[in-house]
């Protein structure tokens, strides 16, 4: 629906003004009178304050003449239409008025038909020009969107490795020639786990606000362009100094946190030598972004150029050793030692995972599985003897960062400790811990059920019942477990021969030792060692 056309009437005779207002039905023609002027000065003021589309004015007034007024309109470039009324039938006035674009020139006294015809002519011109202007704006908007879309497509192609896209971008004139080009990738941290607290419409609003603040910050710097790559927003920065992107991205990150209260991680790629190397910088930015699992969320991360968080460890032997130490600390109810071993194990897993969250989860989950298998005979929870629940694996997998995974792991270990402490509580616990401490120290010696019973001043039958009651296994089986666990540690961490390892853990017969090792670990000692080589 067309809006009303705004009209200002001007005449230095009040009676003429009143007559003009009543002469025609202004509203039926789509006209609205928004102001009246009694002289040229008032009219000039009204032009600025009332913003009329059409002026119907006497051509000769005090202050400024009608010619002064229309000349000013013409020189200012405003699209105001003017119809003049005059009692002076002078061709010079009419000629000047028409030269400056007056729609019509009416002589007093003006009748209804003349005024309606002149007003109708002005309305038609205003409507036509307004539509043409709207069409121009629509065309400009379309062209802007078309160019913007083209640039985004070219930037996508560029980051995919299409070197020719750099030439096309330069030809469009939207990119500069600079020493360096850096790609940065932005990711909303809440999306990392694959779920969000937001509904779809809320998510779109958040992404819209995020896109706006990124564009305002980057484009105001005059050195960048924002584009979408898949589900992420990316930034192309062109700069002369290699360290320029960091200060801009730090500022952007602070604004996002402050204004949107939104946590995002921004990966900053290594600077490329111009647009042609933008694909390398993009891959570098993604690498930096992926490392947020280990580095932590809601921060700016630069790719340091390292091949990844690969460990200097060449075999899982140190991890296996720490796992065994953790098991022994739990069996001995040494809470502080168990806590230290948990930290050591988490540090080793981070190194062994090579920057892969999936690898980290696998190592941690397998550790819990081993702990529960080794400690199953101590558990008061029958369900725990069946291994970790699928829910625990889901919890580990859903952890947004390695720190969160580590906290979940420590919580699982604390639960195991609580189960063991509950099972081994009471006045007999010190006696049981005395037995375990003795076995840990003397496992290579000739330990028998009788010698251990004598250590506690018990008869062998009572000691056997006592030990099985509190551990869920007979003493001979426990002693074998301790010896074989130490044997595995020696196998993985030393160059001793099999018979030498057998002797060091209390076996005089190497063949018997090998059979017992295979029964527990599924392979003969040499086969087991070979299977763990990288």
Coordinates of C-alpha atoms in Angstrom, one line a residue:
X1 CA 0.0 0.0 0.0
X2 CA 1.4 3.4 -1.0
X3 CA 2.0 5.9 1.8
X4 CA 0.4 9.4 1.7
X5 CA 2.3 12.1 -0.1
X6 CA 3.4 14.9 2.3
X7 CA 2.4 18.4 1.2
X8 CA 3.4 21.9 2.4
X9 CA 1.3 24.9 1.4
X10 CA 2.8 28.4 1.2
X11 CA 1.3 31.8 0.6
X12 CA 1.8 35.2 2.2
X13 CA -2.0 35.8 2.2
X14 CA -3.8 33.8 4.9
X15 CA -7.1 33.8 3.0
X16 CA -5.4 32.1 0.0
X17 CA -3.9 29.4 2.4
X18 CA -7.4 28.7 3.8
X19 CA -8.9 28.6 0.3
X20 CA -6.2 26.1 -0.9
X21 CA -6.9 23.8 2.0
X22 CA -10.6 23.6 1.2
X23 CA -10.4 23.7 -2.6
X24 CA -9.9 20.0 -3.2
X25 CA -10.2 16.7 -1.3
X26 CA -6.6 16.2 -0.5
X27 CA -6.9 12.8 1.3
X28 CA -8.8 11.2 -1.6
X29 CA -5.8 12.0 -3.9
X30 CA -3.4 10.4 -1.4
X31 CA -2.1 13.7 -0.1
X32 CA -1.5 14.8 3.5
X33 CA -1.0 18.5 4.4
X34 CA 1.9 18.5 6.9
X35 CA 2.7 22.2 7.1
X36 CA 1.8 25.8 6.1
X37 CA 4.1 28.7 5.6
X38 CA 3.3 32.5 5.4
X39 CA 6.6 33.5 3.8
X40 CA 9.8 32.2 2.2
X41 CA 11.7 31.9 5.5
X42 CA 9.0 29.7 7.1
X43 CA 8.8 27.6 3.9
X44 CA 12.6 27.0 3.9
X45 CA 12.4 25.9 7.6
X46 CA 9.5 23.6 6.9
X47 CA 11.3 21.9 4.0
X48 CA 13.9 20.7 6.6
X49 CA 11.5 19.9 9.5
X50 CA 8.4 18.5 7.7
X51 CA 10.3 16.7 4.8
X52 CA 7.5 17.3 2.2
X53 CA 7.2 15.4 -1.1
X54 CA 5.2 18.3 -2.7
X55 CA 5.2 22.1 -2.2
X56 CA 2.3 24.2 -3.5
X57 CA 3.5 27.8 -3.1
X58 CA 3.0 31.4 -4.2
X59 CA 6.0 32.3 -6.4
X60 CA 6.4 35.7 -4.9
X61 CA 6.7 35.9 -1.1
X62 CA 8.6 37.9 1.5
X63 CA 11.9 36.5 2.7
X64 CA 12.6 34.1 -0.1
X65 CA 10.9 34.0 -3.5
X66 CA 9.6 30.8 -5.0
X67 CA 12.4 30.8 -7.4
X68 CA 14.9 31.0 -4.5
X69 CA 13.2 28.0 -2.9
X70 CA 13.1 25.8 -6.0
X71 CA 16.7 26.7 -6.8
X72 CA 17.8 25.6 -3.4
X73 CA 15.9 22.3 -3.8
X74 CA 17.5 21.8 -7.2
X75 CA 21.0 22.5 -5.9
X76 CA 20.6 20.2 -2.9
X77 CA 19.5 17.3 -5.1
X78 CA 16.2 16.7 -3.2
X79 CA 13.4 15.1 -5.1
X80 CA 10.7 17.5 -3.9
X81 CA 8.1 18.5 -6.5
X82 CA 6.9 22.1 -6.7
X83 CA 3.7 23.6 -8.1
X84 CA 3.7 27.5 -8.2
X85 CA 0.8 29.8 -8.0
X86 CA 1.1 33.5 -8.9
X87 CA -1.0 36.5 -9.7
X88 CA 1.7 37.7 -12.0
X89 CA 1.3 36.5 -15.5
X90 CA 5.0 36.9 -16.3
X91 CA 6.7 34.5 -18.7
X92 CA 10.1 35.1 -17.0
X93 CA 8.9 33.6 -13.8
X94 CA 7.3 30.7 -15.5
X95 CA 10.4 30.0 -17.6
X96 CA 12.7 30.0 -14.5
X97 CA 10.3 27.8 -12.5
X98 CA 10.2 25.2 -15.3
X99 CA 14.0 25.3 -15.7
X100 CA 14.4 24.3 -12.1
X101 CA 11.8 21.5 -12.5
X102 CA 8.5 23.0 -11.4
X103 CA 5.6 20.5 -12.1
X104 CA 3.2 23.3 -13.0
X105 CA 2.6 27.0 -12.9
X106 CA -1.0 28.2 -12.0
X107 CA -2.4 31.6 -12.2
X108 CA -4.6 33.1 -9.5
X109 CA -7.4 32.7 -9.0
X110 CA -7.0 28.9 -9.0
X111 CA -10.0 26.8 -9.5
X112 CA -10.6 23.2 -8.3
X113 CA -10.0 21.6 -11.6
X114 CA -6.7 23.3 -12.2
X115 CA -5.4 22.4 -8.7
X116 CA -6.6 18.8 -8.9
X117 CA -4.9 18.4 -12.3
X118 CA -1.6 19.9 -11.1
X119 CA -1.7 17.9 -7.9
X120 CA -2.5 14.7 -9.8
X121 CA 0.4 15.3 -12.2
X122 CA 2.7 15.8 -9.2
X123 CA 1.4 12.6 -7.5
X124 CA 2.0 10.6 -10.7
X125 CA 5.6 11.9 -11.0
X126 CA 6.3 11.2 -7.3
X127 CA 4.9 7.7 -7.4
X128 CA 6.8 6.9 -10.6
X129 CA 10.1 8.2 -9.2
X130 CA 9.6 6.5 -6.0
X131 CA 9.0 3.1 -7.7
X132 CA 12.1 3.7 -9.9
X133 CA 14.1 4.5 -6.8
X134 CA 12.9 1.3 -5.1
X135 CA 13.7 -0.7 -8.2
X136 CA 17.2 0.8 -8.2
X137 CA 17.7 0.0 -4.5
X138 CA 16.4 -3.5 -5.1
X139 CA 18.8 -3.9 -8.0
X140 CA 21.7 -2.6 -5.9
X141 CA 20.8 -4.9 -3.0
X142 CA 20.6 -7.8 -5.4
X143 CA 24.0 -6.9 -6.9
X144 CA 25.5 -6.6 -3.5
X145 CA 24.2 -10.0 -2.4
X146 CA 25.3 -11.5 -5.7
X147 CA 28.8 -10.1 -5.3
X148 CA 28.9 -11.1 -1.6
X149 CA 27.7 -14.6 -2.6
X150 CA 30.3 -14.8 -5.3
X151 CA 33.1 -13.8 -2.9
X152 CA 31.9 -16.4 -0.4
X153 CA 31.9 -19.1 -3.0
X154 CA 35.4 -18.0 -4.2
X155 CA 36.7 -18.0 -0.6
X156 CA 35.3 -21.5 -0.1
X157 CA 37.0 -22.6 -3.3
X158 CA 40.2 -20.9 -2.2
X159 CA 40.3 -22.8 1.1
X160 CA 39.6 -26.0 -0.8
X161 CA 42.8 -25.5 -2.7
X162 CA 41.6 -23.8 -5.9
X163 CA 44.5 -21.3 -6.6
X164 CA 42.6 -19.8 -9.5
X165 CA 40.0 -18.4 -7.1
X166 CA 42.7 -15.9 -5.8
X167 CA 43.0 -14.4 -9.3
X168 CA 39.2 -14.0 -9.6
X169 CA 39.0 -12.4 -6.2
X170 CA 41.7 -9.9 -7.1
X171 CA 39.9 -9.1 -10.3
X172 CA 36.7 -8.3 -8.4
X173 CA 38.6 -5.8 -6.3
X174 CA 37.4 -7.0 -2.9
X175 CA 40.8 -8.3 -1.7
X176 CA 44.1 -6.6 -1.3
X177 CA 47.6 -7.5 -2.2
X178 CA 49.4 -8.1 1.1
X179 CA 52.4 -10.1 2.3
X180 CA 50.3 -12.5 4.4
X181 CA 46.9 -14.1 4.4
X182 CA 45.5 -15.9 7.5
X183 CA 42.4 -17.9 7.9
X184 CA 40.7 -18.2 11.3
X185 CA 37.9 -20.6 12.1
X186 CA 35.2 -19.9 14.7
X187 CA 33.3 -22.6 16.6
X188 CA 30.6 -22.2 19.3
X189 CA 31.8 -24.4 22.1
X190 CA 28.3 -25.6 23.0
X191 CA 28.0 -27.3 19.6
X192 CA 31.1 -29.4 20.3
X193 CA 29.3 -32.2 22.0
X194 CA 26.7 -32.6 19.2
X195 CA 23.8 -31.2 21.2
X196 CA 22.6 -27.8 22.3
X197 CA 20.3 -26.3 24.9
X198 CA 18.9 -24.0 22.2
X199 CA 15.9 -24.6 20.0
X200 CA 16.4 -24.2 16.3
X201 CA 15.1 -20.7 16.1
X202 CA 17.2 -19.7 19.1
X203 CA 20.3 -21.2 17.5
X204 CA 19.7 -19.2 14.3
X205 CA 19.4 -16.0 16.4
X206 CA 22.6 -16.8 18.2
X207 CA 24.4 -17.5 14.9
X208 CA 23.0 -14.3 13.4
X209 CA 24.2 -12.2 16.3
X210 CA 27.6 -13.9 16.2
X211 CA 28.0 -13.3 12.5
X212 CA 27.1 -9.6 12.9
X213 CA 29.7 -9.0 15.6
X214 CA 32.4 -10.8 13.7
X215 CA 31.6 -8.8 10.5
X216 CA 31.5 -5.5 12.4
X217 CA 34.9 -6.2 14.1
X218 CA 36.7 -7.6 11.1
X219 CA 35.3 -5.4 8.4
X220 CA 35.8 -2.2 10.5
X221 CA 39.5 -3.1 10.5
X222 CA 39.5 -3.0 6.7
X223 CA 41.7 -6.0 6.5
X224 CA 39.4 -9.0 6.4
X225 CA 36.4 -10.8 5.0
X226 CA 33.9 -13.1 6.8
X227 CA 32.5 -16.2 5.1
X228 CA 30.8 -19.5 6.0
X229 CA 32.5 -22.8 5.5
X230 CA 30.2 -25.7 6.2
X231 CA 28.9 -25.2 9.8
X232 CA 31.6 -22.8 10.8
X233 CA 32.2 -19.0 10.3
X234 CA 35.6 -18.3 8.9
X235 CA 37.6 -15.1 8.6
X236 CA 40.1 -14.2 5.9
X237 CA 42.7 -11.6 7.2
X238 CA 45.1 -9.9 4.9
X239 CA 48.1 -8.3 6.7
X240 CA 51.7 -7.1 6.4
X241 CA 53.1 -8.3 9.7
X242 CA 52.8 -12.0 10.7
X243 CA 51.6 -11.3 14.3
X244 CA 48.8 -8.9 13.3
X245 CA 45.9 -11.4 13.3
X246 CA 46.3 -12.4 17.0
X247 CA 45.6 -8.9 18.4
X248 CA 42.5 -8.6 16.2
X249 CA 41.2 -12.0 17.1
X250 CA 41.8 -11.5 20.8
X251 CA 39.7 -8.3 20.6
X252 CA 37.0 -10.2 18.7
X253 CA 36.9 -13.0 21.2
X254 CA 36.6 -10.5 24.1
X255 CA 33.7 -8.8 22.4
X256 CA 31.9 -12.0 21.8
X257 CA 32.3 -13.0 25.5
X258 CA 31.3 -9.5 26.7
X259 CA 28.4 -8.6 24.4
X260 CA 26.9 -12.0 23.6
X261 CA 27.9 -13.9 26.7
X262 CA 28.8 -16.7 24.4
X263 CA 31.7 -19.1 24.6
X264 CA 33.5 -19.7 21.4
X265 CA 36.9 -21.1 20.4
X266 CA 38.7 -19.5 17.5
X267 CA 41.5 -21.4 15.7
X268 CA 44.1 -19.1 14.1
X269 CA 45.9 -20.7 11.2
X270 CA 49.6 -20.1 10.3
X271 CA 50.0 -17.1 8.0
X272 CA 50.2 -18.0 4.3
X273 CA 52.3 -16.0 1.8
X274 CA 49.3 -14.4 0.1
X275 CA 45.9 -15.6 -1.0
X276 CA 47.3 -18.5 -2.9
X277 CA 48.3 -20.2 0.4
X278 CA 44.9 -19.7 2.1
X279 CA 44.1 -23.4 1.9
X280 CA 47.2 -24.3 4.0
X281 CA 46.2 -21.6 6.5
X282 CA 42.7 -23.0 6.7
X283 CA 43.9 -26.5 7.4
X284 CA 46.1 -25.0 10.1
X285 CA 43.2 -23.2 11.6
X286 CA 41.2 -26.4 11.8
X287 CA 44.1 -28.2 13.4
X288 CA 44.3 -25.4 16.1
X289 CA 40.5 -25.7 16.6
X290 CA 40.7 -29.5 17.1
X291 CA 43.3 -29.1 19.8
X292 CA 40.8 -27.3 22.0
X293 CA 39.8 -30.7 23.5
X294 CA 43.2 -30.8 25.2
X295 CA 43.8 -27.0 25.5
X296 CA 40.4 -26.1 26.9
X297 CA 37.3 -24.2 25.6
X298 CA 36.5 -20.6 25.1
X299 CA 39.9 -19.3 23.9
X300 CA 42.0 -18.3 20.9
X301 CA 44.3 -21.1 19.8
X302 CA 47.1 -20.6 17.3
X303 CA 48.5 -23.5 15.4
X304 CA 52.1 -23.9 16.7
X305 CA 53.2 -25.8 13.7
X306 CA 53.9 -29.0 15.6
X307 CA 52.8 -32.3 14.0
X308 CA 50.5 -33.0 16.9
X309 CA 50.5 -34.0 20.6
X310 CA 52.5 -37.1 19.9
X311 CA 54.4 -38.6 22.8
X312 CA 58.0 -39.3 23.1
X313 CA 56.9 -42.6 24.5
X314 CA 57.4 -45.4 21.9
X315 CA 55.5 -48.1 23.6
X316 CA 52.6 -48.5 26.0
X317 CA 54.9 -49.9 28.6
X318 CA 55.0 -46.8 30.9
X319 CA 51.2 -46.6 30.7
X320 CA 50.9 -50.3 31.6
X321 CA 53.3 -49.8 34.4
X322 CA 51.3 -46.9 35.8
X323 CA 48.1 -48.9 35.5
X324 CA 49.6 -51.7 37.6
X325 CA 50.8 -49.2 40.1
X326 CA 47.3 -47.7 40.4
X327 CA 45.8 -51.2 40.9
X328 CA 48.3 -52.0 43.7
X329 CA 47.6 -48.6 45.3
X330 CA 43.9 -49.3 45.3
X331 CA 44.4 -52.8 46.7
X332 CA 46.5 -51.4 49.5
X333 CA 43.9 -48.6 50.1
X334 CA 46.6 -46.0 49.6
X335 CA 44.3 -43.1 48.6
X336 CA 47.0 -40.4 48.1
X337 CA 49.2 -42.8 46.1
X338 CA 46.2 -43.7 43.9
X339 CA 45.6 -40.0 43.3
X340 CA 49.2 -39.5 42.2
X341 CA 49.0 -42.5 39.9
X342 CA 45.8 -41.2 38.4
X343 CA 47.5 -37.9 37.5
X344 CA 50.5 -39.7 36.0
X345 CA 48.2 -41.9 34.0
X346 CA 46.3 -38.9 32.6
X347 CA 49.5 -37.2 31.6
X348 CA 50.7 -40.3 29.8
X349 CA 47.3 -40.8 28.0
X350 CA 47.4 -37.2 26.8
X351 CA 50.8 -37.8 25.3
X352 CA 49.9 -41.1 23.8
X353 CA 46.6 -39.9 22.2
X354 CA 48.3 -37.9 19.5
X355 CA 45.8 -35.1 19.7
X356 CA 42.9 -37.5 19.2
X357 CA 39.9 -37.3 21.6
X358 CA 38.8 -40.8 20.5
X359 CA 42.2 -42.2 21.4
X360 CA 42.1 -40.5 24.8
X361 CA 38.6 -41.9 25.6
X362 CA 39.7 -45.4 24.5
X363 CA 42.8 -45.4 26.7
X364 CA 40.9 -44.1 29.7
X365 CA 37.9 -46.5 29.3
X366 CA 40.3 -49.5 28.8
X367 CA 42.1 -48.5 32.0
X368 CA 38.8 -48.5 34.0
X369 CA 38.0 -51.9 32.4
X370 CA 41.3 -53.3 33.5
X371 CA 40.9 -51.8 37.0
X372 CA 37.5 -53.4 37.5
X373 CA 38.7 -56.8 36.1
X374 CA 41.7 -56.8 38.5
X375 CA 39.7 -55.7 41.5
X376 CA 36.5 -57.6 40.7
X377 CA 37.1 -60.1 43.6
X378 CA 37.1 -57.1 46.0
X379 CA 33.9 -55.5 44.8
X380 CA 30.7 -55.4 46.9
X381 CA 28.7 -54.5 43.8
X382 CA 27.8 -57.5 41.8
X383 CA 27.1 -55.4 38.7
X384 CA 30.6 -54.0 38.8
X385 CA 32.0 -57.5 38.2
X386 CA 30.5 -57.4 34.7
X387 CA 32.7 -54.4 33.7
X388 CA 32.1 -50.7 33.3
X389 CA 28.6 -49.8 32.2
X390 CA 27.9 -48.5 28.7
X391 CA 26.7 -45.3 30.5
X392 CA 30.3 -44.7 31.6
X393 CA 31.6 -45.0 28.1
X394 CA 28.9 -42.5 27.0
X395 CA 30.0 -40.1 29.8
X396 CA 33.6 -40.4 28.7
X397 CA 32.8 -39.8 25.0
X398 CA 30.5 -36.8 25.8
X399 CA 33.2 -35.0 27.8
X400 CA 33.8 -31.7 26.0
X401 CA 37.5 -31.5 27.0
X402 CA 40.2 -33.7 28.2
X403 CA 40.0 -32.0 31.6
X404 CA 36.4 -33.1 31.9
X405 CA 37.4 -36.7 30.8
X406 CA 40.0 -36.7 33.5
X407 CA 37.6 -35.6 36.1
X408 CA 35.1 -38.4 35.1
X409 CA 38.0 -40.9 35.2
X410 CA 39.1 -39.8 38.7
X411 CA 35.5 -40.0 39.9
X412 CA 35.3 -43.6 38.6
X413 CA 38.5 -44.5 40.4
X414 CA 37.2 -42.9 43.6
X415 CA 34.1 -45.0 43.4
X416 CA 36.3 -48.1 43.1
X417 CA 38.3 -47.0 46.1
X418 CA 35.1 -46.5 48.1
X419 CA 33.9 -50.0 47.2
X420 CA 37.2 -51.5 48.3
X421 CA 37.3 -49.5 51.5
X422 CA 33.8 -50.6 52.4
X423 CA 34.8 -54.2 51.8
X424 CA 38.0 -54.1 53.7
X425 CA 36.9 -52.0 56.7
X426 CA 36.9 -53.2 60.2
X427 CA 39.4 -54.4 62.8
X428 CA 40.8 -57.1 60.5
X429 CA 41.9 -54.6 57.7
X430 CA 45.3 -53.8 59.2
X431 CA 46.1 -57.5 59.2
X432 CA 45.1 -57.9 55.6
X433 CA 47.2 -54.8 54.6
X434 CA 50.1 -56.4 56.5
X435 CA 49.8 -59.5 54.4
X436 CA 49.6 -57.6 51.2
X437 CA 52.6 -55.4 52.1
X438 CA 54.6 -58.5 52.9
X439 CA 53.7 -60.1 49.6
X440 CA 54.7 -57.0 47.7
X441 CA 58.1 -57.0 49.3
X442 CA 58.8 -60.7 49.3
X443 CA 57.0 -62.1 46.3
X444 CA 60.3 -63.5 44.8
X445 CA 60.8 -65.6 47.9
X446 CA 59.3 -68.9 48.9
X447 CA 56.0 -67.7 50.4
X448 CA 53.6 -70.4 51.6
X449 CA 50.1 -70.3 53.2
X450 CA 51.7 -71.6 56.4
X451 CA 54.3 -68.9 56.5
X452 CA 51.8 -66.2 56.1
X453 CA 49.5 -67.7 58.7
X454 CA 52.4 -67.7 61.1
X455 CA 53.0 -64.0 60.3
X456 CA 49.5 -63.2 61.7
X457 CA 49.6 -65.9 64.5
X458 CA 46.8 -67.8 62.8
X459 CA 46.5 -71.4 61.9
X460 CA 46.6 -72.0 58.2
X461 CA 43.0 -73.0 57.8
X462 CA 41.7 -69.9 59.6
X463 CA 44.1 -67.7 57.6
X464 CA 42.9 -69.2 54.3
X465 CA 39.3 -68.5 55.3
X466 CA 40.1 -65.0 56.6
X467 CA 41.9 -64.1 53.3
X468 CA 39.2 -65.4 51.0
X469 CA 36.5 -63.6 53.1
X470 CA 38.1 -60.2 52.6
X471 CA 39.5 -60.5 49.1
X472 CA 37.2 -63.0 47.3
X473 CA 40.1 -65.2 46.2
X474 CA 42.3 -67.7 47.8
X475 CA 45.8 -66.7 48.9
X476 CA 47.7 -68.9 46.3
X477 CA 45.8 -67.2 43.5
X478 CA 46.5 -63.8 44.9
X479 CA 50.3 -64.5 45.2
X480 CA 50.3 -65.7 41.6
X481 CA 48.6 -62.5 40.5
X482 CA 51.2 -60.3 42.2
X483 CA 54.1 -62.3 40.7
X484 CA 52.7 -62.3 37.2
X485 CA 52.0 -58.6 37.3
X486 CA 55.5 -57.9 38.3
X487 CA 56.7 -60.3 35.6
X488 CA 54.8 -58.3 33.0
X489 CA 56.4 -55.1 34.2
X490 CA 59.9 -56.6 33.9
X491 CA 59.0 -58.1 30.5
X492 CA 58.0 -54.7 29.2
X493 CA 60.7 -52.5 30.8
X494 CA 63.8 -54.6 30.8
X495 CA 65.9 -56.8 28.5
X496 CA 66.0 -59.7 30.9
X497 CA 65.6 -63.2 29.5
X498 CA 62.4 -65.2 30.3
X499 CA 64.1 -67.5 32.7
X500 CA 65.7 -64.5 34.5
X501 CA 62.3 -62.9 34.9
X502 CA 60.9 -66.1 36.2
X503 CA 63.6 -66.3 38.9
X504 CA 63.1 -62.7 39.9
X505 CA 59.4 -63.2 40.5
X506 CA 59.7 -66.5 42.5
X507 CA 59.5 -69.2 39.8
X508 CA 62.3 -71.8 39.7
X509 CA 60.9 -73.4 36.5
X510 CA 60.8 -71.1 33.4
X511 CA 58.4 -73.5 31.6
X512 CA 55.9 -73.4 34.4
X513 CA 56.2 -69.6 34.6
X514 CA 55.5 -69.3 30.9
X515 CA 52.4 -71.5 31.2
X516 CA 51.1 -69.5 34.1
X517 CA 51.8 -66.2 32.2
X518 CA 49.9 -67.4 29.2
X519 CA 47.0 -68.5 31.3
X520 CA 46.6 -65.0 32.8
X521 CA 47.5 -62.8 29.8
X522 CA 46.6 -65.1 26.9
X523 CA 50.1 -65.3 25.3
X524 CA 53.5 -66.6 26.2
X525 CA 55.8 -64.0 27.6
X526 CA 57.8 -63.5 24.4
X527 CA 54.7 -63.3 22.2
X528 CA 53.2 -60.8 24.6
X529 CA 56.2 -58.6 24.4
X530 CA 56.3 -58.8 20.6
X531 CA 52.6 -57.9 20.3
X532 CA 53.2 -54.6 22.1
X533 CA 56.0 -53.3 20.0
X534 CA 55.1 -50.3 17.8

